[in-house]
PDB file of C-alpha atoms in Angstrom:
ATOM      1  CA  UNK A 250      51.287  81.809   2.065  1.00  0.00           C
ATOM      2  CA  UNK A 251      52.056  78.293   3.244  1.00  0.00           C
ATOM      3  CA  UNK A 252      51.075  77.840   6.880  1.00  0.00           C
ATOM      4  CA  UNK A 253      51.720  74.495   8.510  1.00  0.00           C
ATOM      5  CA  UNK A 254      51.924  71.213   6.694  1.00  0.00           C
ATOM      6  CA  UNK A 255      50.442  67.880   5.806  1.00  0.00           C
ATOM      7  CA  UNK A 256      48.656  66.145   7.420  1.00  0.00           C
ATOM      8  CA  UNK A 257      47.618  68.763   9.938  1.00  0.00           C
ATOM      9  CA  UNK A 258      45.696  71.260   7.852  1.00  0.00           C
ATOM     10  CA  UNK A 259      42.412  71.114   6.021  1.00  0.00           C
ATOM     11  CA  UNK A 260      42.954  73.512   3.169  1.00  0.00           C
ATOM     12  CA  UNK A 261      40.467  75.033   0.768  1.00  0.00           C
ATOM     13  CA  UNK A 262      41.516  77.340  -2.070  1.00  0.00           C
ATOM     14  CA  UNK A 263      44.929  77.788  -0.465  1.00  0.00           C
ATOM     15  CA  UNK A 264      43.428  79.055   2.786  1.00  0.00           C
ATOM     16  CA  UNK A 265      44.070  77.175   5.988  1.00  0.00           C
ATOM     17  CA  UNK A 266      40.721  76.348   7.569  1.00  0.00           C
ATOM     18  CA  UNK A 267      41.854  74.662  10.796  1.00  0.00           C
ATOM     19  CA  UNK A 268      44.505  72.378  12.162  1.00  0.00           C
ATOM     20  CA  UNK A 269      43.372  68.795  12.653  1.00  0.00           C
ATOM     21  CA  UNK A 270      45.007  65.437  13.166  1.00  0.00           C
ATOM     22  CA  UNK A 271      43.781  62.658  10.845  1.00  0.00           C
ATOM     23  CA  UNK A 272      41.953  59.730  12.385  1.00  0.00           C
ATOM     24  CA  UNK A 273      40.340  56.413  11.511  1.00  0.00           C
ATOM     25  CA  UNK A 274      37.256  54.986  13.260  1.00  0.00           C
ATOM     26  CA  UNK A 275      35.773  51.487  13.125  1.00  0.00           C
ATOM     27  CA  UNK A 276      33.644  49.142  15.215  1.00  0.00           C
ATOM     28  CA  UNK A 277      33.691  45.441  16.007  1.00  0.00           C
ATOM     29  CA  UNK A 278      30.123  45.452  17.334  1.00  0.00           C
ATOM     30  CA  UNK A 279      31.119  45.728  21.001  1.00  0.00           C
ATOM     31  CA  UNK A 280      33.344  48.798  20.835  1.00  0.00           C
ATOM     32  CA  UNK A 281      34.372  51.699  18.640  1.00  0.00           C
ATOM     33  CA  UNK A 282      38.073  52.138  17.929  1.00  0.00           C
ATOM     34  CA  UNK A 283      39.815  55.371  16.974  1.00  0.00           C
ATOM     35  CA  UNK A 284      43.399  55.715  15.783  1.00  0.00           C
ATOM     36  CA  UNK A 285      44.713  59.269  15.462  1.00  0.00           C
ATOM     37  CA  UNK A 286      48.096  60.211  14.031  1.00  0.00           C
ATOM     38  CA  UNK A 287      49.940  62.485  16.476  1.00  0.00           C
ATOM     39  CA  UNK A 288      53.604  62.259  15.421  1.00  0.00           C
ATOM     40  CA  UNK A 289      56.089  64.108  17.577  1.00  0.00           C
ATOM     41  CA  UNK A 290      53.597  64.750  20.368  1.00  0.00           C
ATOM     42  CA  UNK A 291      54.579  63.577  23.832  1.00  0.00           C
ATOM     43  CA  UNK A 292      52.128  62.248  26.399  1.00  0.00           C
ATOM     44  CA  UNK A 293      52.389  65.366  28.586  1.00  0.00           C
ATOM     45  CA  UNK A 294      51.126  67.496  25.670  1.00  0.00           C
ATOM     46  CA  UNK A 295      48.090  65.334  24.876  1.00  0.00           C
ATOM     47  CA  UNK A 296      44.677  65.412  26.556  1.00  0.00           C
ATOM     48  CA  UNK A 297      41.591  63.248  26.003  1.00  0.00           C
ATOM     49  CA  UNK A 298      38.329  64.195  27.706  1.00  0.00           C
ATOM     50  CA  UNK A 299      34.618  63.367  27.563  1.00  0.00           C
ATOM     51  CA  UNK A 300      31.919  65.913  28.295  1.00  0.00           C
ATOM     52  CA  UNK A 301      28.262  66.214  27.283  1.00  0.00           C
ATOM     53  CA  UNK A 302      28.427  63.245  24.913  1.00  0.00           C
ATOM     54  CA  UNK A 303      31.526  64.490  23.104  1.00  0.00           C
ATOM     55  CA  UNK A 304      35.049  63.063  23.050  1.00  0.00           C
ATOM     56  CA  UNK A 305      37.662  65.798  22.664  1.00  0.00           C
ATOM     57  CA  UNK A 306      41.314  65.211  21.847  1.00  0.00           C
ATOM     58  CA  UNK A 307      43.568  68.212  22.377  1.00  0.00           C
ATOM     59  CA  UNK A 308      47.285  68.304  21.790  1.00  0.00           C
ATOM     60  CA  UNK A 309      50.269  70.490  21.228  1.00  0.00           C
ATOM     61  CA  UNK A 310      53.475  69.904  19.320  1.00  0.00           C
ATOM     62  CA  UNK A 311      56.194  72.212  20.526  1.00  0.00           C
ATOM     63  CA  UNK A 312      58.792  73.592  18.148  1.00  0.00           C
ATOM     64  CA  UNK A 313      62.428  72.930  18.886  1.00  0.00           C
ATOM     65  CA  UNK A 314      64.436  76.025  19.669  1.00  0.00           C
ATOM     66  CA  UNK A 315      66.785  76.928  16.836  1.00  0.00           C
ATOM     67  CA  UNK A 316      69.605  79.422  16.674  1.00  0.00           C
ATOM     68  CA  UNK A 317      68.891  80.166  13.010  1.00  0.00           C
ATOM     69  CA  UNK A 318      65.878  80.595  10.717  1.00  0.00           C
ATOM     70  CA  UNK A 319      64.428  77.758   8.681  1.00  0.00           C
ATOM     71  CA  UNK A 320      65.234  77.689   4.982  1.00  0.00           C
ATOM     72  CA  UNK A 321      62.066  75.667   4.415  1.00  0.00           C
ATOM     73  CA  UNK A 322      59.459  74.509   6.947  1.00  0.00           C
ATOM     74  CA  UNK A 323      56.488  72.227   6.297  1.00  0.00           C
ATOM     75  CA  UNK A 324      56.134  70.594   9.694  1.00  0.00           C
ATOM     76  CA  UNK A 325      53.302  71.679  11.955  1.00  0.00           C
ATOM     77  CA  UNK A 326      53.950  73.072  15.400  1.00  0.00           C
ATOM     78  CA  UNK A 327      51.263  74.348  17.700  1.00  0.00           C
ATOM     79  CA  UNK A 328      47.936  73.207  19.088  1.00  0.00           C
ATOM     80  CA  UNK A 329      45.184  71.106  17.568  1.00  0.00           C
ATOM     81  CA  UNK A 330      41.826  69.863  18.776  1.00  0.00           C
ATOM     82  CA  UNK A 331      39.441  67.241  17.448  1.00  0.00           C
ATOM     83  CA  UNK A 332      35.944  66.534  18.786  1.00  0.00           C
ATOM     84  CA  UNK A 333      33.895  63.422  18.034  1.00  0.00           C
ATOM     85  CA  UNK A 334      30.208  63.191  18.983  1.00  0.00           C
ATOM     86  CA  UNK A 335      29.593  59.924  20.825  1.00  0.00           C
ATOM     87  CA  UNK A 336      26.574  57.715  20.346  1.00  0.00           C
ATOM     88  CA  UNK A 337      24.439  57.286  23.440  1.00  0.00           C
ATOM     89  CA  UNK A 338      25.479  53.623  23.680  1.00  0.00           C
ATOM     90  CA  UNK A 339      29.149  54.446  24.396  1.00  0.00           C
ATOM     91  CA  UNK A 340      30.150  53.969  28.037  1.00  0.00           C
ATOM     92  CA  UNK A 341      32.310  57.052  28.811  1.00  0.00           C
ATOM     93  CA  UNK A 342      33.834  55.388  31.882  1.00  0.00           C
ATOM     94  CA  UNK A 343      35.208  52.520  29.770  1.00  0.00           C
ATOM     95  CA  UNK A 344      37.315  54.573  27.347  1.00  0.00           C
ATOM     96  CA  UNK A 345      40.891  53.334  27.072  1.00  0.00           C
ATOM     97  CA  UNK A 346      43.672  55.430  25.499  1.00  0.00           C
ATOM     98  CA  UNK A 347      47.201  54.395  24.537  1.00  0.00           C
ATOM     99  CA  UNK A 348      49.910  56.452  22.826  1.00  0.00           C
ATOM    100  CA  UNK A 349      52.301  54.267  20.837  1.00  0.00           C
ATOM    101  CA  UNK A 350      54.689  55.114  17.980  1.00  0.00           C
ATOM    102  CA  UNK A 351      53.056  58.471  17.206  1.00  0.00           C
ATOM    103  CA  UNK A 352      49.529  57.052  17.116  1.00  0.00           C
ATOM    104  CA  UNK A 353      46.854  57.607  19.764  1.00  0.00           C
ATOM    105  CA  UNK A 354      44.730  54.451  20.074  1.00  0.00           C
ATOM    106  CA  UNK A 355      41.295  54.770  21.703  1.00  0.00           C
ATOM    107  CA  UNK A 356      38.792  52.047  22.572  1.00  0.00           C
ATOM    108  CA  UNK A 357      35.242  53.141  23.418  1.00  0.00           C
ATOM    109  CA  UNK A 358      33.208  50.200  24.734  1.00  0.00           C
ATOM    110  CA  UNK A 359      29.455  49.950  24.453  1.00  0.00           C
ATOM    111  CA  UNK A 360      27.316  50.128  27.571  1.00  0.00           C
ATOM    112  CA  UNK A 361      26.415  46.626  28.741  1.00  0.00           C
ATOM    113  CA  UNK A 362      22.743  47.126  27.892  1.00  0.00           C
ATOM    114  CA  UNK A 363      23.664  48.243  24.358  1.00  0.00           C
ATOM    115  CA  UNK A 364      25.834  45.210  23.558  1.00  0.00           C
ATOM    116  CA  UNK A 365      24.409  42.368  21.573  1.00  0.00           C
ATOM    117  CA  UNK A 366      23.032  39.699  23.850  1.00  0.00           C
ATOM    118  CA  UNK A 367      21.970  36.198  22.998  1.00  0.00           C
ATOM    119  CA  UNK A 368      18.294  35.549  23.633  1.00  0.00           C
ATOM    120  CA  UNK A 369      17.054  32.068  24.480  1.00  0.00           C
ATOM    121  CA  UNK A 370      14.006  31.014  22.474  1.00  0.00           C
ATOM    122  CA  UNK A 371      11.340  28.867  24.075  1.00  0.00           C
ATOM    123  CA  UNK A 372      10.197  26.045  21.823  1.00  0.00           C
ATOM    124  CA  UNK A 373       6.803  24.473  22.197  1.00  0.00           C
ATOM    125  CA  UNK A 374       5.780  21.480  20.084  1.00  0.00           C
ATOM    126  CA  UNK A 375       2.376  21.174  21.658  1.00  0.00           C
ATOM    127  CA  UNK A 376       3.275  18.909  24.585  1.00  0.00           C
ATOM    128  CA  UNK A 377       5.489  21.081  26.807  1.00  0.00           C
ATOM    129  CA  UNK A 378       7.828  24.038  26.357  1.00  0.00           C
ATOM    130  CA  UNK A 379      11.590  23.714  26.494  1.00  0.00           C
ATOM    131  CA  UNK A 380      14.347  26.276  26.189  1.00  0.00           C
ATOM    132  CA  UNK A 381      16.620  25.932  23.178  1.00  0.00           C
ATOM    133  CA  UNK A 382      19.906  27.783  22.551  1.00  0.00           C
ATOM    134  CA  UNK A 383      20.235  29.202  19.055  1.00  0.00           C
ATOM    135  CA  UNK A 384      23.487  29.422  17.149  1.00  0.00           C
ATOM    136  CA  UNK A 385      23.200  33.114  16.232  1.00  0.00           C
TER     137      UNK A 385
END
């Protein structure tokens, strides 16, 4: 039996395992970015939370009321939840979330102490030490 539709289900051998929303994750060195497809979901039906080192995205897409039965239905309606384990260097208080054009955009900044910092190198040629900035 068909239950739900692309892209919301992970299916194995025709059996629906769970409903998930697809996402992409990447980093620029200072932050991790997550884009999650959530078409048809309004802001009031979407929740993002952080607890015990885990980022959880929960949402619900409500079905429109119809006066007749569907002849064919592949669209997903109902709840979904996705949890991502955060690295210890993510600053939970800095998470930014934006819903735009059916995509949830998240930015998870690194804690200040975890970000790359430039280190000055002292140079000594035998006479006296001086501080030199490096280009890296």
